[in-house]
Amino acid sequence: MLSLPIRWRLTLWYSAALAVILLLFSSLLIVLSYQQLLARLDAELHEELREALVETELAQNRAEFDDNFLARFRDHGTFHFIVWDKNHAVVFTSSEITSDVTSHLAETPEGRDDVAVGTYRAMDGDYYRVASRLIAGPSGEYVVKTLTPLAPVISDIQTILALVAVLLPASLLLAFVVGYFLASRALAPVERIARVADTITISQLDQRIEVDNPHDELGRLAATLNRLIARLESAVDEIRRFTADASHELRTPLAILRSEAESALRKSRSSDEYQAALGIVVDEATRLGKLADQLLTLSRHDAGLGATRMDPVEIDPLVCDVVESLKRLADSRGIELTVQCDSQCVVHGSDIRLSQAFFNVLENAIKYSDRGDLVDVEVADRGEQVEVVIRDHGMGISAEHLDRIFERFYRVDPSRNSAIGGSGLGLAITKSIVTAHQGTIQVSSEAGKGTEVVMRFPCLPSRSERKTETDQVHDLPHA
């Protein structure tokens, strides 16, 4: 059944459930109908027996009893009467009662204090409903029995059974057809979703699935698929933009390398000219190597391969080392660097990757500051987090660029960025590193007034706290 289409499975489940319900309902209907018919028949039987008992009590002698019973009960419709005396001799029988019936019913029990009612089968094969009672008659105790054939009740039940036998298969057939139709209608949106999804290719990611009812299950499925397609479209667009930007970044230094090499080979030059050309080649090759390293870093992060060994890392000496490594660059540009590291915080991470993140941000702050500007670096303990703030007073970033500065190859000022040798990948790499360390990075800036970058990381307990926790564990009583 698992290999059947969902439409057929829904139809079969619906039909099977309805078949069980109809069978239970039909069985209950037959039982209740039989009990209702039998109860009504018993009520009429009690009434007829009561009349016979009254006549028996009123009779003063045997002759009067015979006359009254012959007059009233010899032919009494579908109800028949039999009376026995205490010696089991037949005193009276209705005209339609045969001797076989009389002899068979003579052994049935009679009620002494109340009416005894039961169903019995006579020798002729017919079923009778019998009500009997022991009562004092004109010549001793009499057993008075009133009986009626069950054939009408059985006929009614057989009629109901015949109707059920005809209507149940017809109902199931109708339910099967209707169930298939309803299943087809219910699954029609799924087929439409499948058709639209089949038409979507990498060149047609702008298509979306129509959502008829966003509040039902299929509507939520279509909305989820639309969001998935939108994410795929965004990812593909980013890959295309990344590929185009990477190609552009690679093409420029390659063109310079080729141009310098061709110029050097075109004619003989002096030693100084050769050295100058080789210097340009080395600079461009270095630029290409740095760009390749950055692209490799981003691709490894995208593939989930950027994970390195994570150890407790003290932030203060790490930031101070980064500041010291960039001191020469700051001095060459006339930038004053100040650092304040007194947090004594420890984070769980990679010192190499964290150094790269701090280096990228601080290098940008120095490169985009003017001569004589001040760049501040501060490490502060914020309780459960450590905060690394790098603040410059340079050119700043306008509001329309802030949301995009972490995009790959994005440049706020392409002309100036090219002049200072930036590739537009530093902040993208920094954000990936910060995110990998469960941290956050925020940038606030105002054009002409400077930029502030705040990186926050979760802190590990201090050494004293870790030692206290370890001592507490060791001091616990042993079971």
Short mmCIF file of C-alpha atoms in Angstrom, two decimals:
data_model
loop_
_atom_site.label_atom_id
_atom_site.label_comp_id
_atom_site.label_asym_id
_atom_site.label_seq_id
_atom_site.Cartn_x
_atom_site.Cartn_y
_atom_site.Cartn_z
CA MET A 1 0.00 0.00 0.00
CA LEU A 2 2.97 2.29 0.57
CA SER A 3 3.70 2.17 -3.17
CA LEU A 4 0.27 3.57 -4.04
CA PRO A 5 -0.13 7.28 -4.73
CA ILE A 6 -1.34 9.40 -1.83
CA ARG A 7 -4.63 10.00 -3.66
CA TRP A 8 -5.43 6.28 -3.69
CA ARG A 9 -4.23 5.80 -0.13
CA LEU A 10 -6.47 8.60 1.12
CA THR A 11 -9.40 7.13 -0.82
CA LEU A 12 -8.85 3.64 0.59
CA TRP A 13 -8.43 4.95 4.14
CA TYR A 14 -11.57 7.04 3.81
CA SER A 15 -13.55 4.10 2.38
CA ALA A 16 -12.27 1.66 5.02
CA ALA A 17 -13.13 4.05 7.85
CA LEU A 18 -16.59 4.64 6.42
CA ALA A 19 -17.12 0.88 5.95
CA VAL A 20 -16.32 0.24 9.62
CA ILE A 21 -18.65 3.04 10.69
CA LEU A 22 -21.48 1.79 8.47
CA LEU A 23 -21.05 -1.80 9.66
CA LEU A 24 -21.16 -0.72 13.29
CA PHE A 25 -24.16 1.52 12.63
CA SER A 26 -26.00 -1.23 10.73
CA SER A 27 -25.33 -3.80 13.45
CA LEU A 28 -26.50 -1.40 16.12
CA LEU A 29 -29.57 -0.52 14.06
CA ILE A 30 -30.55 -4.19 13.63
CA VAL A 31 -30.06 -4.98 17.32
CA LEU A 32 -31.99 -1.92 18.49
CA SER A 33 -34.75 -2.51 15.97
CA TYR A 34 -35.13 -6.13 17.09
CA GLN A 35 -35.22 -5.11 20.73
CA GLN A 36 -37.75 -2.36 20.01
CA LEU A 37 -40.02 -4.68 18.04
CA LEU A 38 -39.72 -7.35 20.72
CA ALA A 39 -40.48 -4.87 23.49
CA ARG A 40 -43.60 -3.68 21.70
CA LEU A 41 -44.66 -7.28 21.09
CA ASP A 42 -44.09 -8.15 24.77
CA ALA A 43 -46.23 -5.22 25.83
CA GLU A 44 -49.11 -6.43 23.65
CA LEU A 45 -48.54 -9.98 24.90
CA HIS A 46 -48.77 -8.85 28.53
CA GLU A 47 -51.98 -7.01 27.78
CA GLU A 48 -53.57 -10.08 26.14
CA LEU A 49 -52.44 -12.33 29.00
CA ARG A 50 -53.87 -9.89 31.52
CA GLU A 51 -57.26 -10.09 29.81
CA ALA A 52 -57.12 -13.90 29.86
CA LEU A 53 -56.21 -13.90 33.54
CA VAL A 54 -59.08 -11.59 34.33
CA GLU A 55 -61.53 -13.91 32.56
CA THR A 56 -60.10 -16.87 34.47
CA GLU A 57 -60.53 -15.14 37.82
CA LEU A 58 -64.09 -14.05 37.01
CA ALA A 59 -65.28 -17.54 35.98
CA GLN A 60 -67.34 -19.16 38.78
CA ASN A 61 -67.26 -22.65 37.36
CA ARG A 62 -65.83 -24.67 34.50
CA ALA A 63 -68.79 -24.15 32.23
CA GLU A 64 -68.65 -20.38 32.58
CA PHE A 65 -64.88 -20.51 31.95
CA ASP A 66 -65.35 -22.53 28.77
CA ASP A 67 -68.09 -20.25 27.48
CA ASN A 68 -66.13 -17.04 28.13
CA PHE A 69 -62.86 -18.30 26.64
CA LEU A 70 -64.60 -19.78 23.59
CA ALA A 71 -66.36 -16.49 23.00
CA ARG A 72 -63.34 -14.21 23.45
CA PHE A 73 -60.15 -16.14 22.77
CA ARG A 74 -60.93 -18.92 20.29
CA ASP A 75 -60.12 -16.62 17.35
CA HIS A 76 -58.14 -13.62 18.59
CA GLY A 77 -56.09 -12.36 15.65
CA THR A 78 -52.39 -13.09 15.93
CA PHE A 79 -52.57 -13.92 19.62
CA HIS A 80 -53.35 -17.46 20.77
CA PHE A 81 -54.13 -18.95 24.16
CA ILE A 82 -53.53 -22.30 25.87
CA VAL A 83 -54.76 -23.24 29.36
CA TRP A 84 -53.68 -26.30 31.34
CA ASP A 85 -55.00 -27.54 34.66
CA LYS A 86 -52.86 -28.80 37.52
CA ASN A 87 -52.72 -32.27 35.96
CA HIS A 88 -51.28 -30.82 32.70
CA ALA A 89 -54.52 -31.58 30.87
CA VAL A 90 -55.43 -29.06 28.17
CA VAL A 91 -58.40 -26.98 29.31
CA PHE A 92 -58.54 -24.57 26.37
CA THR A 93 -56.69 -23.85 23.12
CA SER A 94 -57.25 -21.28 20.41
CA SER A 95 -58.47 -22.55 17.08
CA GLU A 96 -55.15 -22.16 15.22
CA ILE A 97 -53.02 -23.96 17.79
CA THR A 98 -52.11 -27.52 16.80
CA SER A 99 -51.48 -30.42 19.13
CA ASP A 100 -47.75 -30.32 18.28
CA VAL A 101 -47.52 -26.75 19.51
CA THR A 102 -49.56 -27.55 22.59
CA SER A 103 -47.45 -30.55 23.57
CA HIS A 104 -44.17 -28.69 23.01
CA LEU A 105 -45.18 -25.60 24.99
CA ALA A 106 -46.50 -27.72 27.88
CA GLU A 107 -42.91 -28.06 29.11
CA THR A 108 -42.18 -24.32 29.15
CA PRO A 109 -41.92 -22.73 32.62
CA GLU A 110 -44.74 -20.66 34.04
CA GLY A 111 -44.54 -17.71 36.37
CA ARG A 112 -46.00 -18.16 39.84
CA ASP A 113 -45.70 -14.63 41.18
CA ASP A 114 -45.13 -12.80 37.92
CA VAL A 115 -45.41 -13.30 34.20
CA ALA A 116 -42.75 -15.49 32.56
CA VAL A 117 -41.84 -14.42 29.01
CA GLY A 118 -39.64 -16.28 26.53
CA THR A 119 -39.05 -17.25 22.92
CA TYR A 120 -39.57 -20.87 21.98
CA ARG A 121 -39.43 -22.95 18.85
CA ALA A 122 -42.28 -25.34 18.28
CA MET A 123 -42.08 -28.69 16.53
CA ASP A 124 -43.35 -27.13 13.33
CA GLY A 125 -40.21 -25.00 13.22
CA ASP A 126 -41.97 -21.70 13.89
CA TYR A 127 -40.79 -19.37 16.64
CA TYR A 128 -43.28 -18.08 19.22
CA ARG A 129 -43.13 -15.43 21.88
CA VAL A 130 -44.83 -16.90 24.97
CA ALA A 131 -46.09 -15.23 28.17
CA SER A 132 -47.38 -17.52 30.94
CA ARG A 133 -48.74 -17.22 34.45
CA LEU A 134 -50.00 -19.64 37.13
CA ILE A 135 -53.40 -18.57 38.48
CA ALA A 136 -56.27 -20.02 40.49
CA GLY A 137 -59.08 -21.22 38.20
CA PRO A 138 -62.64 -22.48 38.76
CA SER A 139 -61.44 -26.06 39.31
CA GLY A 140 -57.94 -25.57 40.79
CA GLU A 141 -54.72 -23.97 39.55
CA TYR A 142 -54.53 -23.17 35.86
CA VAL A 143 -51.53 -22.37 33.70
CA VAL A 144 -52.53 -19.67 31.23
CA LYS A 145 -50.21 -19.04 28.30
CA THR A 146 -50.54 -16.39 25.62
CA LEU A 147 -48.41 -16.77 22.51
CA THR A 148 -47.91 -15.07 19.20
CA PRO A 149 -45.68 -16.04 16.26
CA LEU A 150 -42.39 -14.16 15.83
CA ALA A 151 -42.67 -14.37 12.05
CA PRO A 152 -43.70 -10.67 11.64
CA VAL A 153 -40.75 -9.50 13.78
CA ILE A 154 -38.34 -11.80 11.96
CA SER A 155 -39.75 -10.58 8.64
CA ASP A 156 -39.13 -6.96 9.64
CA ILE A 157 -35.55 -7.75 10.69
CA GLN A 158 -34.95 -9.63 7.43
CA THR A 159 -36.23 -6.59 5.53
CA ILE A 160 -33.76 -4.38 7.38
CA LEU A 161 -30.97 -6.88 6.67
CA ALA A 162 -31.87 -6.89 2.97
CA LEU A 163 -31.80 -3.09 2.89
CA VAL A 164 -28.43 -3.07 4.64
CA ALA A 165 -27.09 -5.70 2.22
CA VAL A 166 -28.11 -3.52 -0.72
CA LEU A 167 -27.38 -0.04 0.65
CA LEU A 168 -24.05 -0.81 2.35
CA PRO A 169 -22.14 -1.79 -0.85
CA ALA A 170 -23.83 1.05 -2.72
CA SER A 171 -22.81 3.50 0.03
CA LEU A 172 -19.25 2.20 0.01
CA LEU A 173 -19.05 2.49 -3.78
CA LEU A 174 -20.37 6.04 -3.59
CA ALA A 175 -17.96 6.81 -0.74
CA PHE A 176 -15.07 5.46 -2.82
CA VAL A 177 -15.96 7.67 -5.76
CA VAL A 178 -16.58 10.73 -3.60
CA GLY A 179 -13.41 10.01 -1.58
CA TYR A 180 -11.33 9.83 -4.75
CA PHE A 181 -12.84 13.09 -5.97
CA LEU A 182 -12.23 14.84 -2.64
CA ALA A 183 -8.68 13.49 -2.42
CA SER A 184 -8.00 14.75 -5.93
CA ARG A 185 -9.39 18.18 -5.02
CA ALA A 186 -7.39 18.27 -1.79
CA LEU A 187 -4.13 17.27 -3.53
CA ALA A 188 -4.62 19.55 -6.53
CA PRO A 189 -2.58 22.37 -4.87
CA VAL A 190 0.24 19.87 -4.25
CA GLU A 191 0.31 18.97 -7.94
CA ARG A 192 0.31 22.66 -8.83
CA ILE A 193 3.19 23.25 -6.43
CA ALA A 194 5.08 20.32 -7.97
CA ARG A 195 4.51 21.64 -11.51
CA VAL A 196 5.76 25.11 -10.61
CA ALA A 197 8.74 23.69 -8.71
CA ASP A 198 9.68 21.56 -11.74
CA THR A 199 9.81 24.64 -13.94
CA ILE A 200 12.16 26.53 -11.61
CA THR A 201 15.78 26.36 -12.70
CA ILE A 202 18.86 28.30 -11.72
CA SER A 203 18.03 30.81 -14.46
CA GLN A 204 14.39 31.19 -13.34
CA LEU A 205 14.68 31.63 -9.58
CA ASP A 206 12.46 34.70 -9.75
CA GLN A 207 9.35 32.49 -10.07
CA ARG A 208 7.19 31.90 -7.01
CA ILE A 209 4.42 29.44 -6.12
CA GLU A 210 0.96 30.96 -5.89
CA VAL A 211 -0.44 30.77 -2.35
CA ASP A 212 -4.24 30.48 -2.32
CA ASN A 213 -4.74 30.22 1.43
CA PRO A 214 -1.70 31.11 3.53
CA HIS A 215 -3.38 29.82 6.72
CA ASP A 216 -3.83 26.12 5.84
CA GLU A 217 -1.15 23.42 5.68
CA LEU A 218 -0.66 23.59 1.91
CA GLY A 219 -0.52 27.36 2.04
CA ARG A 220 2.21 27.19 4.68
CA LEU A 221 4.05 24.60 2.55
CA ALA A 222 3.90 26.87 -0.49
CA ALA A 223 5.06 29.85 1.58
CA THR A 224 7.95 27.78 2.98
CA LEU A 225 8.98 26.74 -0.53
CA ASN A 226 8.77 30.36 -1.69
CA ARG A 227 11.08 31.39 1.15
CA LEU A 228 13.43 28.55 0.22
CA ILE A 229 13.46 29.68 -3.42
CA ALA A 230 14.08 33.26 -2.30
CA ARG A 231 17.06 32.14 -0.22
CA LEU A 232 18.38 30.14 -3.17
CA GLU A 233 17.95 33.15 -5.42
CA SER A 234 19.79 35.34 -2.94
CA ALA A 235 22.58 32.75 -2.59
CA VAL A 236 22.93 32.38 -6.36
CA ASP A 237 22.97 36.15 -6.81
CA GLU A 238 25.63 36.41 -4.13
CA ILE A 239 27.70 33.68 -5.79
CA ARG A 240 27.39 35.41 -9.16
CA ARG A 241 28.34 38.75 -7.64
CA PHE A 242 31.18 37.14 -5.72
CA THR A 243 32.46 35.43 -8.87
CA ALA A 244 32.25 38.64 -10.87
CA ASP A 245 33.97 40.67 -8.15
CA ALA A 246 36.65 38.04 -7.66
CA SER A 247 37.29 37.93 -11.39
CA HIS A 248 37.58 41.70 -11.47
CA GLU A 249 39.94 41.76 -8.49
CA LEU A 250 42.11 39.07 -10.02
CA ARG A 251 42.11 40.63 -13.47
CA THR A 252 43.62 43.95 -12.36
CA PRO A 253 46.86 42.63 -10.79
CA LEU A 254 47.19 40.03 -13.54
CA ALA A 255 46.94 42.77 -16.15
CA ILE A 256 49.58 44.79 -14.33
CA LEU A 257 51.88 41.76 -14.09
CA ARG A 258 51.47 41.03 -17.78
CA SER A 259 51.97 44.66 -18.74
CA GLU A 260 55.18 45.01 -16.68
CA ALA A 261 56.53 41.71 -18.00
CA GLU A 262 55.80 42.66 -21.61
CA SER A 263 57.37 46.07 -21.13
CA ALA A 264 60.49 44.52 -19.64
CA LEU A 265 60.76 42.06 -22.53
CA ARG A 266 59.99 44.53 -25.29
CA LYS A 267 63.44 46.14 -25.19
CA SER A 268 66.58 46.19 -23.19
CA ARG A 269 66.45 48.34 -20.05
CA SER A 270 68.79 49.52 -17.40
CA SER A 271 69.29 47.69 -14.12
CA ASP A 272 67.27 50.30 -12.24
CA GLU A 273 64.39 49.97 -14.67
CA TYR A 274 64.45 46.18 -14.33
CA GLN A 275 64.46 46.49 -10.57
CA ALA A 276 61.51 48.88 -10.68
CA ALA A 277 59.56 46.51 -12.94
CA LEU A 278 60.36 43.55 -10.70
CA GLY A 279 59.28 45.57 -7.66
CA ILE A 280 55.91 46.17 -9.28
CA VAL A 281 55.67 42.47 -10.14
CA VAL A 282 56.45 41.51 -6.53
CA ASP A 283 53.88 43.99 -5.17
CA GLU A 284 51.17 42.71 -7.48
CA ALA A 285 52.11 39.09 -6.78
CA THR A 286 51.88 39.82 -3.05
CA ARG A 287 48.51 41.44 -3.61
CA LEU A 288 47.37 38.39 -5.58
CA GLY A 289 48.61 36.05 -2.83
CA LYS A 290 46.79 38.01 -0.14
CA LEU A 291 43.60 38.03 -2.19
CA ALA A 292 43.89 34.29 -2.81
CA ASP A 293 44.37 33.69 0.92
CA GLN A 294 41.28 35.75 1.72
CA LEU A 295 39.19 33.94 -0.89
CA LEU A 296 40.39 30.59 0.44
CA THR A 297 39.50 31.64 3.99
CA LEU A 298 35.98 32.65 2.98
CA SER A 299 35.43 29.51 0.92
CA ARG A 300 36.56 27.33 3.84
CA HIS A 301 34.17 29.16 6.16
CA ASP A 302 31.33 28.74 3.67
CA ALA A 303 32.06 25.02 3.42
CA GLY A 304 32.22 24.65 7.20
CA LEU A 305 35.93 23.86 7.10
CA GLY A 306 37.11 26.95 8.95
CA ALA A 307 36.94 25.33 12.39
CA THR A 308 40.22 25.26 14.28
CA ARG A 309 41.25 24.16 17.72
CA MET A 310 39.46 26.18 20.38
CA ASP A 311 41.31 26.94 23.62
CA PRO A 312 40.97 29.46 26.44
CA VAL A 313 42.37 32.73 25.07
CA GLU A 314 43.22 35.82 27.12
CA ILE A 315 41.89 38.82 25.22
CA ASP A 316 44.08 41.58 26.72
CA PRO A 317 47.52 40.32 25.55
CA LEU A 318 46.03 39.25 22.22
CA VAL A 319 44.70 42.75 21.46
CA CYS A 320 47.92 44.36 22.68
CA ASP A 321 49.95 42.14 20.31
CA VAL A 322 47.73 43.18 17.37
CA VAL A 323 48.13 46.86 18.27
CA GLU A 324 51.91 46.41 18.51
CA SER A 325 52.04 44.70 15.10
CA LEU A 326 50.25 47.64 13.47
CA LYS A 327 52.23 50.32 15.31
CA ARG A 328 54.64 50.77 12.41
CA LEU A 329 51.78 51.21 9.91
CA ALA A 330 50.17 53.81 12.16
CA ASP A 331 53.44 55.70 12.59
CA SER A 332 54.04 55.72 8.85
CA ARG A 333 50.66 57.37 8.33
CA GLY A 334 50.97 59.75 11.25
CA ILE A 335 48.20 58.04 13.21
CA GLU A 336 48.28 57.94 17.00
CA LEU A 337 47.28 54.60 18.56
CA THR A 338 46.02 54.32 22.13
CA VAL A 339 45.12 51.03 23.81
CA GLN A 340 43.44 50.24 27.12
CA CYS A 341 43.36 46.54 28.06
CA ASP A 342 42.40 45.81 31.67
CA SER A 343 39.55 43.33 31.36
CA GLN A 344 41.48 40.16 32.27
CA CYS A 345 38.77 38.21 30.38
CA VAL A 346 39.22 34.79 28.81
CA VAL A 347 37.23 33.54 25.83
CA HIS A 348 36.95 30.12 24.23
CA GLY A 349 38.40 30.36 20.74
CA SER A 350 41.37 30.41 18.40
CA ASP A 351 44.00 33.06 19.10
CA ILE A 352 45.05 33.04 15.44
CA ARG A 353 41.54 33.63 14.10
CA LEU A 354 40.74 36.26 16.74
CA SER A 355 43.98 38.08 15.98
CA GLN A 356 43.04 38.14 12.31
CA ALA A 357 39.63 39.66 13.12
CA PHE A 358 41.13 42.37 15.36
CA PHE A 359 43.89 42.99 12.82
CA ASN A 360 41.43 43.53 9.95
CA VAL A 361 39.31 46.04 11.88
CA LEU A 362 42.27 47.96 13.31
CA GLU A 363 44.04 48.02 9.93
CA ASN A 364 40.90 49.52 8.33
CA ALA A 365 40.69 52.12 11.10
CA ILE A 366 44.30 53.17 10.42
CA LYS A 367 43.97 53.15 6.63
CA TYR A 368 40.81 55.24 6.61
CA SER A 369 42.07 57.85 9.08
CA ASP A 370 43.85 61.04 8.11
CA ARG A 371 47.28 62.10 9.33
CA GLY A 372 47.16 63.31 12.89
CA ASP A 373 43.96 61.41 13.74
CA LEU A 374 43.58 59.25 16.84
CA VAL A 375 42.60 55.56 16.86
CA ASP A 376 41.43 54.16 20.22
CA VAL A 377 41.42 50.46 21.17
CA GLU A 378 39.62 49.42 24.34
CA VAL A 379 38.95 46.03 25.94
CA ALA A 380 36.27 46.11 28.66
CA ASP A 381 34.75 43.50 30.94
CA ARG A 382 30.92 43.55 30.64
CA GLY A 383 30.14 40.74 33.04
CA GLU A 384 29.38 37.65 31.00
CA GLN A 385 30.85 39.27 27.89
CA VAL A 386 34.08 40.95 26.91
CA GLU A 387 33.83 43.98 24.64
CA VAL A 388 36.53 44.98 22.16
CA VAL A 389 36.03 48.52 20.84
CA ILE A 390 38.06 50.02 17.99
CA ARG A 391 37.25 53.67 17.41
CA ASP A 392 38.69 56.05 14.80
CA HIS A 393 38.06 59.69 13.97
CA GLY A 394 38.54 59.47 10.25
CA MET A 395 36.33 59.81 7.21
CA GLY A 396 33.43 57.76 8.62
CA ILE A 397 30.74 55.85 6.75
CA SER A 398 27.43 57.28 5.59
CA ALA A 399 24.21 55.61 6.76
CA GLU A 400 23.33 54.09 3.37
CA HIS A 401 26.52 52.04 3.38
CA LEU A 402 26.42 50.66 6.93
CA ASP A 403 24.13 47.72 6.14
CA ARG A 404 26.40 46.49 3.36
CA ILE A 405 29.92 46.90 4.73
CA PHE A 406 30.10 43.16 5.61
CA GLU A 407 29.31 42.11 2.04
CA ARG A 408 32.16 40.60 0.08
CA PHE A 409 34.05 43.02 -2.21
CA TYR A 410 31.83 45.87 -1.11
CA ARG A 411 33.63 49.21 -0.93
CA VAL A 412 32.29 52.43 0.51
CA ASP A 413 34.73 54.48 -1.60
CA PRO A 414 36.09 52.28 -4.42
CA SER A 415 38.57 54.85 -5.63
CA ARG A 416 40.16 55.39 -2.22
CA ASN A 417 40.00 51.70 -1.39
CA SER A 418 41.93 50.85 -4.53
CA ALA A 419 44.49 53.51 -3.69
CA ILE A 420 45.21 52.00 -0.27
CA GLY A 421 45.12 48.42 -1.50
CA GLY A 422 41.95 47.05 0.03
CA SER A 423 40.08 44.14 -1.51
CA GLY A 424 36.74 44.50 0.28
CA LEU A 425 37.04 41.09 1.99
CA GLY A 426 38.47 42.04 5.38
CA LEU A 427 35.22 42.84 7.16
CA ALA A 428 33.46 39.82 5.62
CA ILE A 429 36.21 37.58 7.03
CA THR A 430 36.03 39.38 10.37
CA LYS A 431 32.30 38.83 10.69
CA SER A 432 32.64 35.12 9.88
CA ILE A 433 35.33 34.77 12.56
CA VAL A 434 33.30 36.65 15.18
CA THR A 435 30.20 34.59 14.40
CA ALA A 436 32.20 31.36 14.66
CA HIS A 437 33.18 32.43 18.20
CA GLN A 438 29.50 32.98 19.19
CA GLY A 439 30.17 36.70 19.20
CA THR A 440 28.57 39.77 17.68
CA ILE A 441 29.95 42.73 15.76
CA GLN A 442 28.32 46.14 15.45
CA VAL A 443 29.41 49.17 13.48
CA SER A 444 28.24 52.72 14.14
CA SER A 445 29.56 55.60 12.10
CA GLU A 446 28.89 59.10 10.91
CA ALA A 447 30.37 60.57 7.77
CA GLY A 448 33.24 62.95 8.57
CA LYS A 449 33.32 62.07 12.29
CA GLY A 450 34.68 58.55 12.45
CA THR A 451 33.65 54.94 12.97
CA GLU A 452 33.26 52.71 16.01
CA VAL A 453 33.39 48.91 15.77
CA VAL A 454 32.25 46.90 18.80
CA MET A 455 32.95 43.17 19.02
CA ARG A 456 31.49 41.17 21.91
CA PHE A 457 32.39 37.61 22.94
CA PRO A 458 31.10 35.38 25.75
CA CYS A 459 33.56 35.15 28.63
CA LEU A 460 34.79 32.01 30.32
CA PRO A 461 34.92 31.99 34.14
CA SER A 462 38.09 33.50 35.52
CA ARG A 463 40.86 31.27 36.82
CA SER A 464 39.89 31.92 40.44
CA GLU A 465 36.25 31.11 39.70
CA ARG A 466 37.22 27.94 37.82
CA LYS A 467 39.46 26.94 40.72
CA THR A 468 36.66 27.61 43.21
CA GLU A 469 34.21 25.51 41.16
CA THR A 470 36.78 22.69 40.94
CA ASP A 471 37.38 22.82 44.70
CA GLN A 472 33.65 22.71 45.34
CA VAL A 473 33.33 19.65 43.13
CA HIS A 474 36.20 17.94 44.95
CA ASP A 475 34.66 18.80 48.33
CA LEU A 476 31.36 17.12 47.52
CA PRO A 477 30.64 14.08 49.74
CA HIS A 478 31.13 10.75 47.95
CA ALA A 479 28.19 8.41 47.67
#
